[in-house]
């Protein structure tokens, strides 16, 4: 029997490092891929995050979502939504630069919900110059009634401006201007619907149509123009701490918005990656915790017009919303007056819970995801209306095989005598320590990023 000199020199084996499980986030990075064909104003101030928190997986009835991209050529992707009857849509998309630049694309969307609802969209954006152009072209506008729109934009990480025109009517549809400085973001958006060739005459006609007493004269009073301008413009201001994860989110965003002189909206959204203890006897002894992802959203919607207030009292929204319509949308046109709260909790890589309170009811949702190839998620939701007392249920099935996986790791920091949990992305070292499909994180892992590199344009406004 020989002696193992290497063991004698090395001594006893070192204790395994304590580790923390870091599951992938329940949602792959597929959101906001089409934001460059729309106004930047609608994608700032945590609007998408709040909309997804209030709405995702909360639909009624049976819904199926399919997201596929062939592994041999990820430049092609397809998204389809199926529902009862003719509810649903399908989008076929081509990205000439692949995953390196997802905001340059051509796609065609179609839906059987309304006749002629077929639209071709195209977007081109240069990260070198910050200039971009886009177009939304209905292929059967004589049937669907939708009009073609084209737009130009300038975007950078701190500033964006752009406009959307309707060539058929030669009208100015949207105009936006937004900027960011040291965590503060300020944005203005106008929807004037005016002829481009005669803006002054268009303003006079618009003021006259609004019932201004002096609009019949050849000159329009400044007060009349200001009143009309207030009715077609939205202004928003938000604060988010500087620095974002590669998912594009801030740790929190607090915002307020005056929406076309009709609604005042105050919003707060926070995302947290927190570590909790593991109470699973099947886990190994070196696993001492697991990262959970928690989102919290609060939104107060106050109507400023008498008509909107009366509609809210009658239980109807500005657009005739019913107790189970899309009143949870972050858009002021769809939301009911009042305070809404929502929170989501990803327990592990498989289980995702969500609750919503306010507006027109209370809703709960539970989802389970199986991370195969493709991945399959099942979500069941139940909602009770405060207005009618009725219950509704929904089941969503989502099948996907593409999109970036995202990981985040919390970091403990001592401040004011308390341990605070801050957002922090997982690292290369964490990925190297992975077992199966569950990365294990060392307590002293380096604070570096292991998520796949994002396209430069994702940081642009």
Coordinates of C-alpha atoms in Angstrom, one line a residue:
X1 CA 0.0 0.0 0.0
X2 CA 1.5 3.3 -1.0
X3 CA 1.4 6.7 0.6
X4 CA -0.5 9.6 -1.0
X5 CA 2.1 12.3 -0.5
X6 CA 0.0 14.9 -2.3
X7 CA -2.8 14.3 0.2
X8 CA -0.4 14.6 3.1
X9 CA 1.0 17.8 1.8
X10 CA -2.3 19.3 1.0
X11 CA -3.8 18.3 4.3
X12 CA -7.5 17.7 4.8
X13 CA -9.9 18.7 2.0
X14 CA -11.2 22.2 2.3
X15 CA -14.8 22.8 3.2
X16 CA -17.1 23.4 0.3
X17 CA -17.9 27.1 -0.2
X18 CA -21.3 28.2 0.8
X19 CA -23.5 28.8 -2.2
X20 CA -26.8 30.5 -3.1
X21 CA -29.1 29.3 -5.9
X22 CA -29.7 31.9 -8.7
X23 CA -32.6 30.8 -10.8
X24 CA -33.2 32.3 -14.3
X25 CA -35.9 35.0 -14.3
X26 CA -39.3 33.6 -15.2
X27 CA -39.7 35.9 -18.2
X28 CA -37.1 35.7 -20.9
X29 CA -35.8 39.0 -22.4
X30 CA -38.4 39.4 -25.1
X31 CA -40.2 42.6 -24.0
X32 CA -40.0 45.9 -25.9
X33 CA -38.4 44.4 -29.0
X34 CA -40.7 46.6 -31.1
X35 CA -40.3 49.9 -29.2
X36 CA -38.4 51.6 -32.1
X37 CA -41.6 51.7 -34.2
X38 CA -43.4 53.7 -31.6
X39 CA -43.0 56.8 -29.6
X40 CA -40.2 56.6 -26.9
X41 CA -42.5 58.4 -24.5
X42 CA -44.7 55.4 -24.2
X43 CA -41.7 53.2 -23.2
X44 CA -40.2 55.4 -20.5
X45 CA -41.3 56.3 -17.0
X46 CA -41.7 52.5 -16.1
X47 CA -44.8 52.4 -18.3
X48 CA -44.0 48.9 -19.8
X49 CA -42.9 47.5 -16.4
X50 CA -46.2 48.5 -14.8
X51 CA -48.2 47.3 -17.7
X52 CA -46.6 43.9 -17.6
X53 CA -47.0 43.7 -13.8
X54 CA -50.7 44.5 -13.9
X55 CA -51.6 42.5 -17.0
X56 CA -49.3 39.6 -17.8
X57 CA -51.0 36.2 -17.4
X58 CA -54.1 37.9 -16.1
X59 CA -56.3 37.3 -19.2
X60 CA -59.7 35.5 -19.0
X61 CA -60.6 32.3 -20.7
X62 CA -58.1 30.0 -22.4
X63 CA -55.1 31.7 -24.0
X64 CA -52.0 30.2 -25.7
X65 CA -48.8 32.1 -26.6
X66 CA -46.2 30.6 -28.9
X67 CA -42.7 32.1 -29.2
X68 CA -40.3 30.3 -31.5
X69 CA -37.0 30.9 -33.4
X70 CA -35.1 28.2 -35.3
X71 CA -31.7 27.5 -33.7
X72 CA -30.1 27.3 -37.1
X73 CA -31.0 30.9 -37.9
X74 CA -32.2 33.1 -35.0
X75 CA -32.8 36.0 -37.4
X76 CA -36.3 34.5 -38.0
X77 CA -38.8 34.4 -35.2
X78 CA -42.6 33.9 -34.9
X79 CA -45.0 34.9 -32.2
X80 CA -48.6 33.6 -32.1
X81 CA -51.5 34.1 -29.7
X82 CA -54.5 31.8 -29.7
X83 CA -57.8 32.3 -27.9
X84 CA -61.4 31.4 -28.1
X85 CA -63.2 32.0 -31.4
X86 CA -61.2 34.3 -33.7
X87 CA -59.2 36.0 -30.9
X88 CA -55.5 35.8 -31.5
X89 CA -52.7 37.1 -33.7
X90 CA -49.5 36.0 -35.4
X91 CA -46.3 37.9 -36.2
X92 CA -43.5 36.7 -38.4
X93 CA -40.3 38.7 -37.9
X94 CA -36.9 39.0 -39.7
X95 CA -33.9 40.6 -38.0
X96 CA -31.1 41.1 -40.6
X97 CA -28.5 41.5 -37.9
X98 CA -29.7 38.7 -35.7
X99 CA -29.5 39.0 -32.0
X100 CA -26.7 41.6 -32.3
X101 CA -29.3 44.3 -33.2
X102 CA -32.9 43.3 -32.3
X103 CA -34.3 46.8 -33.0
X104 CA -33.6 46.6 -36.8
X105 CA -36.3 44.3 -38.2
X106 CA -39.1 43.7 -40.6
X107 CA -42.2 41.9 -39.5
X108 CA -45.8 41.2 -40.6
X109 CA -48.6 41.0 -38.1
X110 CA -52.1 39.6 -38.7
X111 CA -55.2 39.0 -36.6
X112 CA -58.6 37.4 -37.5
X113 CA -60.3 39.6 -34.8
X114 CA -61.1 42.3 -37.4
X115 CA -61.3 42.2 -41.2
X116 CA -58.2 43.3 -43.0
X117 CA -56.1 43.5 -39.9
X118 CA -52.8 42.7 -41.6
X119 CA -49.8 45.1 -41.0
X120 CA -46.3 45.3 -42.3
X121 CA -43.8 47.0 -40.1
X122 CA -40.2 48.0 -40.7
X123 CA -37.6 49.6 -38.6
X124 CA -34.0 50.7 -39.2
X125 CA -31.8 52.3 -36.5
X126 CA -28.1 53.2 -36.4
X127 CA -26.3 53.2 -33.1
X128 CA -23.4 55.1 -34.7
X129 CA -25.5 58.2 -35.5
X130 CA -28.5 57.6 -33.3
X131 CA -30.8 58.2 -36.3
X132 CA -33.7 55.8 -37.2
X133 CA -36.7 55.5 -39.3
X134 CA -39.7 53.2 -39.2
X135 CA -43.0 52.5 -40.9
X136 CA -46.3 50.8 -40.1
X137 CA -48.1 49.9 -43.3
X138 CA -51.6 48.3 -43.2
X139 CA -51.9 46.0 -46.2
X140 CA -55.7 46.3 -46.4
X141 CA -56.5 49.7 -45.1
X142 CA -59.6 50.0 -47.3
X143 CA -61.0 47.1 -45.2
X144 CA -59.5 47.6 -41.8
X145 CA -59.8 51.4 -41.8
X146 CA -56.2 51.8 -40.4
X147 CA -53.9 54.3 -42.0
X148 CA -50.2 54.0 -42.8
X149 CA -47.7 55.8 -40.5
X150 CA -44.1 56.6 -41.0
X151 CA -41.7 58.1 -38.5
X152 CA -38.2 59.4 -37.9
X153 CA -36.3 59.5 -34.7
X154 CA -33.1 60.5 -32.9
X155 CA -32.2 58.4 -29.9
X156 CA -29.2 58.3 -27.5
X157 CA -28.8 57.1 -23.9
X158 CA -29.8 60.6 -22.6
X159 CA -32.0 62.1 -25.3
X160 CA -34.6 61.2 -27.8
X161 CA -36.9 63.1 -30.2
X162 CA -39.1 62.0 -33.1
X163 CA -42.3 62.4 -35.0
X164 CA -44.9 60.1 -36.7
X165 CA -46.7 61.2 -39.9
X166 CA -49.7 59.8 -41.8
X167 CA -48.8 60.1 -45.5
X168 CA -52.3 59.5 -46.8
X169 CA -53.8 62.5 -44.9
X170 CA -50.5 64.4 -44.6
X171 CA -51.1 64.8 -40.9
X172 CA -48.8 65.0 -37.9
X173 CA -49.8 62.2 -35.6
X174 CA -47.2 62.1 -32.8
X175 CA -44.4 64.3 -31.7
X176 CA -42.2 63.5 -28.7
X177 CA -39.2 64.9 -26.9
X178 CA -37.6 63.2 -23.9
X179 CA -34.3 63.5 -22.0
X180 CA -32.5 62.0 -19.0
X181 CA -30.0 63.6 -16.6
X182 CA -28.6 62.1 -13.4
X183 CA -31.5 59.8 -12.8
X184 CA -34.2 62.4 -13.8
X185 CA -36.2 61.8 -16.9
X186 CA -38.5 64.4 -18.5
X187 CA -40.7 63.8 -21.5
X188 CA -43.3 65.6 -23.6
X189 CA -45.6 64.0 -26.2
X190 CA -48.1 65.7 -28.5
X191 CA -50.8 64.1 -30.6
X192 CA -52.0 67.1 -32.6
X193 CA -53.5 65.4 -35.6
X194 CA -52.8 68.5 -37.8
X195 CA -52.0 68.9 -41.5
X196 CA -48.3 69.2 -42.0
X197 CA -48.6 71.7 -44.8
X198 CA -50.8 74.2 -42.8
X199 CA -50.0 73.9 -39.1
X200 CA -51.3 77.4 -38.2
X201 CA -54.6 76.8 -40.0
X202 CA -54.9 73.4 -38.5
X203 CA -54.5 74.9 -35.0
X204 CA -57.2 77.5 -35.7
X205 CA -59.6 74.8 -36.9
X206 CA -58.8 72.6 -33.9
X207 CA -59.4 75.4 -31.5
X208 CA -62.7 76.2 -33.2
X209 CA -63.8 72.6 -33.0
X210 CA -63.0 72.6 -29.3
X211 CA -65.6 75.4 -28.9
X212 CA -63.3 78.4 -28.3
X213 CA -65.2 81.7 -28.2
X214 CA -62.7 83.6 -30.2
X215 CA -61.7 80.9 -32.6
X216 CA -63.9 82.3 -35.4
X217 CA -61.6 85.2 -35.8
X218 CA -58.6 85.1 -38.1
X219 CA -56.2 85.3 -35.1
X220 CA -56.4 82.8 -32.3
X221 CA -55.9 84.0 -28.7
X222 CA -52.9 82.7 -26.9
X223 CA -55.1 81.3 -24.1
X224 CA -57.2 79.4 -26.6
X225 CA -54.1 77.8 -28.1
X226 CA -52.8 77.0 -24.6
X227 CA -56.1 75.3 -23.8
X228 CA -56.0 73.2 -27.0
X229 CA -52.3 72.4 -26.5
X230 CA -53.0 71.2 -23.0
X231 CA -55.6 68.8 -24.4
X232 CA -53.3 67.2 -27.0
X233 CA -50.1 67.0 -24.9
X234 CA -48.8 64.7 -22.2
X235 CA -46.0 65.6 -19.8
X236 CA -44.2 63.1 -17.5
X237 CA -41.4 63.4 -15.0
X238 CA -39.7 60.4 -13.3
X239 CA -36.7 59.6 -11.1
X240 CA -34.7 56.4 -11.3
X241 CA -31.3 55.9 -9.7
X242 CA -28.5 55.8 -12.3
X243 CA -27.3 52.4 -13.5
X244 CA -29.3 49.6 -15.0
X245 CA -29.1 45.9 -15.3
X246 CA -28.7 44.4 -18.8
X247 CA -32.5 43.7 -18.7
X248 CA -32.8 47.5 -19.0
X249 CA -34.6 48.0 -15.7
X250 CA -33.8 50.4 -12.9
X251 CA -34.1 49.3 -9.3
X252 CA -37.0 51.6 -8.9
X253 CA -38.9 54.3 -10.7
X254 CA -41.1 57.0 -9.3
X255 CA -43.0 59.1 -11.8
X256 CA -45.9 61.5 -12.3
X257 CA -47.7 62.3 -15.5
X258 CA -50.2 64.8 -16.8
X259 CA -52.0 63.1 -19.6
X260 CA -53.7 65.4 -22.2
X261 CA -55.2 67.6 -19.5
X262 CA -57.6 64.8 -18.6
X263 CA -55.8 62.6 -16.1
X264 CA -53.0 62.9 -13.5
X265 CA -51.1 59.7 -12.8
X266 CA -48.6 58.9 -10.0
X267 CA -46.7 55.7 -10.3
X268 CA -44.1 53.7 -8.5
X269 CA -42.3 50.5 -9.6
X270 CA -39.6 48.6 -7.8
X271 CA -37.7 45.5 -8.7
X272 CA -35.8 43.5 -6.1
X273 CA -33.5 40.5 -6.1
X274 CA -33.6 39.2 -2.6
X275 CA -32.0 36.1 -1.0
X276 CA -34.0 34.0 1.4
X277 CA -33.1 30.8 3.2
X278 CA -33.7 27.4 1.6
X279 CA -36.0 25.1 3.6
X280 CA -35.6 22.1 1.2
X281 CA -34.3 18.9 2.7
X282 CA -33.3 17.7 -0.8
X283 CA -30.8 20.4 -1.2
X284 CA -27.1 19.9 -0.4
X285 CA -25.6 21.2 2.8
X286 CA -23.6 23.9 1.1
X287 CA -26.7 25.6 -0.3
X288 CA -27.7 28.2 2.2
X289 CA -30.1 30.4 0.2
X290 CA -31.9 31.1 -3.0
X291 CA -32.4 34.4 -4.9
X292 CA -36.0 35.5 -5.3
X293 CA -37.3 38.2 -7.7
X294 CA -39.9 40.6 -6.4
X295 CA -41.7 43.3 -8.3
X296 CA -44.0 45.9 -6.7
X297 CA -46.1 48.5 -8.5
X298 CA -48.4 51.2 -7.2
X299 CA -50.4 53.6 -9.4
X300 CA -52.9 56.4 -8.6
X301 CA -55.1 57.6 -11.5
X302 CA -57.0 60.8 -10.9
X303 CA -59.4 62.1 -13.6
X304 CA -59.3 65.9 -14.0
X305 CA -62.3 66.3 -16.2
X306 CA -65.9 66.3 -14.9
X307 CA -67.0 63.8 -17.6
X308 CA -64.3 61.4 -16.7
X309 CA -65.2 61.7 -13.0
X310 CA -68.9 61.0 -13.6
X311 CA -68.0 58.0 -15.8
X312 CA -65.9 56.6 -13.0
X313 CA -68.7 57.0 -10.5
X314 CA -71.0 55.1 -12.8
X315 CA -68.5 52.3 -13.0
X316 CA -67.6 53.0 -16.6
X317 CA -64.2 54.2 -18.0
X318 CA -63.6 57.0 -20.4
X319 CA -63.8 54.5 -23.2
X320 CA -66.8 52.6 -21.8
X321 CA -64.7 50.1 -19.9
X322 CA -66.6 47.3 -18.2
X323 CA -65.5 45.8 -14.9
X324 CA -63.4 43.2 -16.6
X325 CA -62.1 45.2 -19.5
X326 CA -58.4 46.1 -19.9
X327 CA -58.7 48.6 -17.1
X328 CA -55.4 47.5 -15.7
X329 CA -53.5 49.1 -18.6
X330 CA -51.1 51.8 -17.7
X331 CA -52.7 54.0 -20.4
X332 CA -54.9 56.7 -18.9
X333 CA -57.5 56.1 -21.6
X334 CA -58.2 52.6 -20.4
X335 CA -57.6 52.8 -16.6
X336 CA -60.3 53.5 -14.1
X337 CA -59.9 56.2 -11.5
X338 CA -58.4 55.1 -8.2
X339 CA -55.5 53.4 -6.6
X340 CA -54.1 50.1 -7.9
X341 CA -51.5 47.9 -6.4
X342 CA -49.8 44.8 -7.7
X343 CA -46.9 42.6 -6.6
X344 CA -45.2 39.5 -8.1
X345 CA -42.9 37.0 -6.4
X346 CA -40.7 34.4 -8.3
X347 CA -40.2 31.8 -5.6
X348 CA -37.7 29.7 -7.6
X349 CA -37.0 28.8 -11.2
X350 CA -40.4 27.2 -11.6
X351 CA -43.0 29.0 -9.5
X352 CA -44.2 32.6 -10.1
X353 CA -47.0 34.3 -8.1
X354 CA -48.8 37.6 -8.6
X355 CA -51.6 39.6 -7.0
X356 CA -53.4 42.8 -8.0
X357 CA -55.8 45.0 -6.0
X358 CA -57.7 48.1 -6.9
X359 CA -59.4 49.6 -9.9
X360 CA -62.4 47.3 -10.5
X361 CA -61.4 44.2 -8.5
X362 CA -58.9 41.9 -6.9
X363 CA -57.0 39.3 -8.9
X364 CA -54.6 36.4 -8.1
X365 CA -52.3 34.4 -10.4
X366 CA -50.1 31.4 -10.0
X367 CA -47.7 30.1 -12.8
X368 CA -45.5 27.1 -13.2
X369 CA -42.7 26.9 -15.8
X370 CA -40.8 23.8 -17.0
X371 CA -37.4 24.8 -18.4
X372 CA -37.2 22.2 -21.2
X373 CA -36.4 23.0 -24.9
X374 CA -38.9 24.5 -25.6
X375 CA -39.9 25.8 -22.2
X376 CA -43.6 25.6 -21.2
X377 CA -45.4 27.8 -18.7
X378 CA -48.9 27.3 -17.3
X379 CA -50.6 30.2 -15.5
X380 CA -54.0 30.2 -13.8
X381 CA -55.7 33.5 -12.8
X382 CA -58.9 34.3 -10.9
X383 CA -60.4 37.8 -10.5
X384 CA -63.4 39.1 -8.6
X385 CA -65.1 42.4 -9.6
X386 CA -65.9 44.9 -6.9
X387 CA -68.7 46.4 -9.0
X388 CA -70.7 43.3 -10.0
X389 CA -69.4 40.7 -7.6
X390 CA -68.8 38.3 -10.5
X391 CA -65.8 36.0 -10.8
X392 CA -63.8 35.3 -13.9
X393 CA -61.0 32.7 -14.4
X394 CA -58.3 32.4 -17.0
X395 CA -55.7 29.9 -18.1
X396 CA -52.6 30.8 -20.1
X397 CA -50.2 28.4 -21.7
X398 CA -46.9 29.8 -23.1
X399 CA -44.5 27.8 -25.1
X400 CA -41.1 29.4 -26.0
X401 CA -37.7 28.4 -27.3
X402 CA -35.9 31.7 -27.7
X403 CA -35.0 34.8 -25.8
X404 CA -32.2 35.7 -23.5
X405 CA -32.1 34.1 -20.0
X406 CA -31.6 36.7 -17.3
X407 CA -30.0 36.2 -13.9
X408 CA -29.6 38.6 -11.0
X409 CA -27.9 38.3 -7.6
X410 CA -28.7 40.4 -4.6
X411 CA -25.8 42.1 -2.8
X412 CA -25.8 42.8 0.9
X413 CA -24.7 46.3 1.9
X414 CA -24.6 47.8 5.4
X415 CA -26.3 51.2 5.6
X416 CA -27.7 53.0 8.6
X417 CA -27.4 49.9 10.7
X418 CA -29.5 47.7 8.5
X419 CA -28.7 45.1 5.8
X420 CA -30.2 46.3 2.5
X421 CA -30.8 44.2 -0.5
X422 CA -29.8 45.7 -3.8
X423 CA -30.1 44.5 -7.4
X424 CA -27.0 42.8 -8.7
X425 CA -26.5 40.6 -11.7
X426 CA -25.0 37.2 -11.5
X427 CA -21.3 36.7 -12.5
X428 CA -19.1 34.5 -14.7
X429 CA -17.9 32.8 -11.5
X430 CA -21.5 32.0 -10.6
X431 CA -22.2 30.5 -14.0
X432 CA -19.0 28.4 -13.7
X433 CA -20.3 26.9 -10.5
X434 CA -23.6 25.9 -12.1
X435 CA -25.0 22.4 -11.5
X436 CA -27.4 21.4 -14.1
X437 CA -29.6 24.3 -15.0
X438 CA -29.3 26.0 -11.6
X439 CA -26.3 28.2 -11.2
X440 CA -24.8 28.2 -7.7
X441 CA -23.4 31.4 -6.3
X442 CA -20.4 31.5 -4.0
X443 CA -20.7 33.9 -1.1
X444 CA -17.6 35.7 -2.3
X445 CA -18.2 35.5 -6.0
X446 CA -16.8 38.5 -8.0
X447 CA -19.2 41.3 -8.8
X448 CA -19.0 40.9 -12.6
X449 CA -21.6 40.2 -15.2
X450 CA -22.2 36.9 -16.9
X451 CA -25.4 37.6 -18.8
X452 CA -25.1 37.5 -22.6
X453 CA -23.9 40.8 -24.1
X454 CA -26.8 43.1 -24.9
X455 CA -27.1 45.2 -28.1
X456 CA -25.8 48.7 -27.7
X457 CA -29.2 50.1 -28.8
X458 CA -31.0 48.7 -25.7
X459 CA -29.6 51.5 -23.6
X460 CA -31.0 54.2 -26.1
X461 CA -34.1 56.1 -25.2

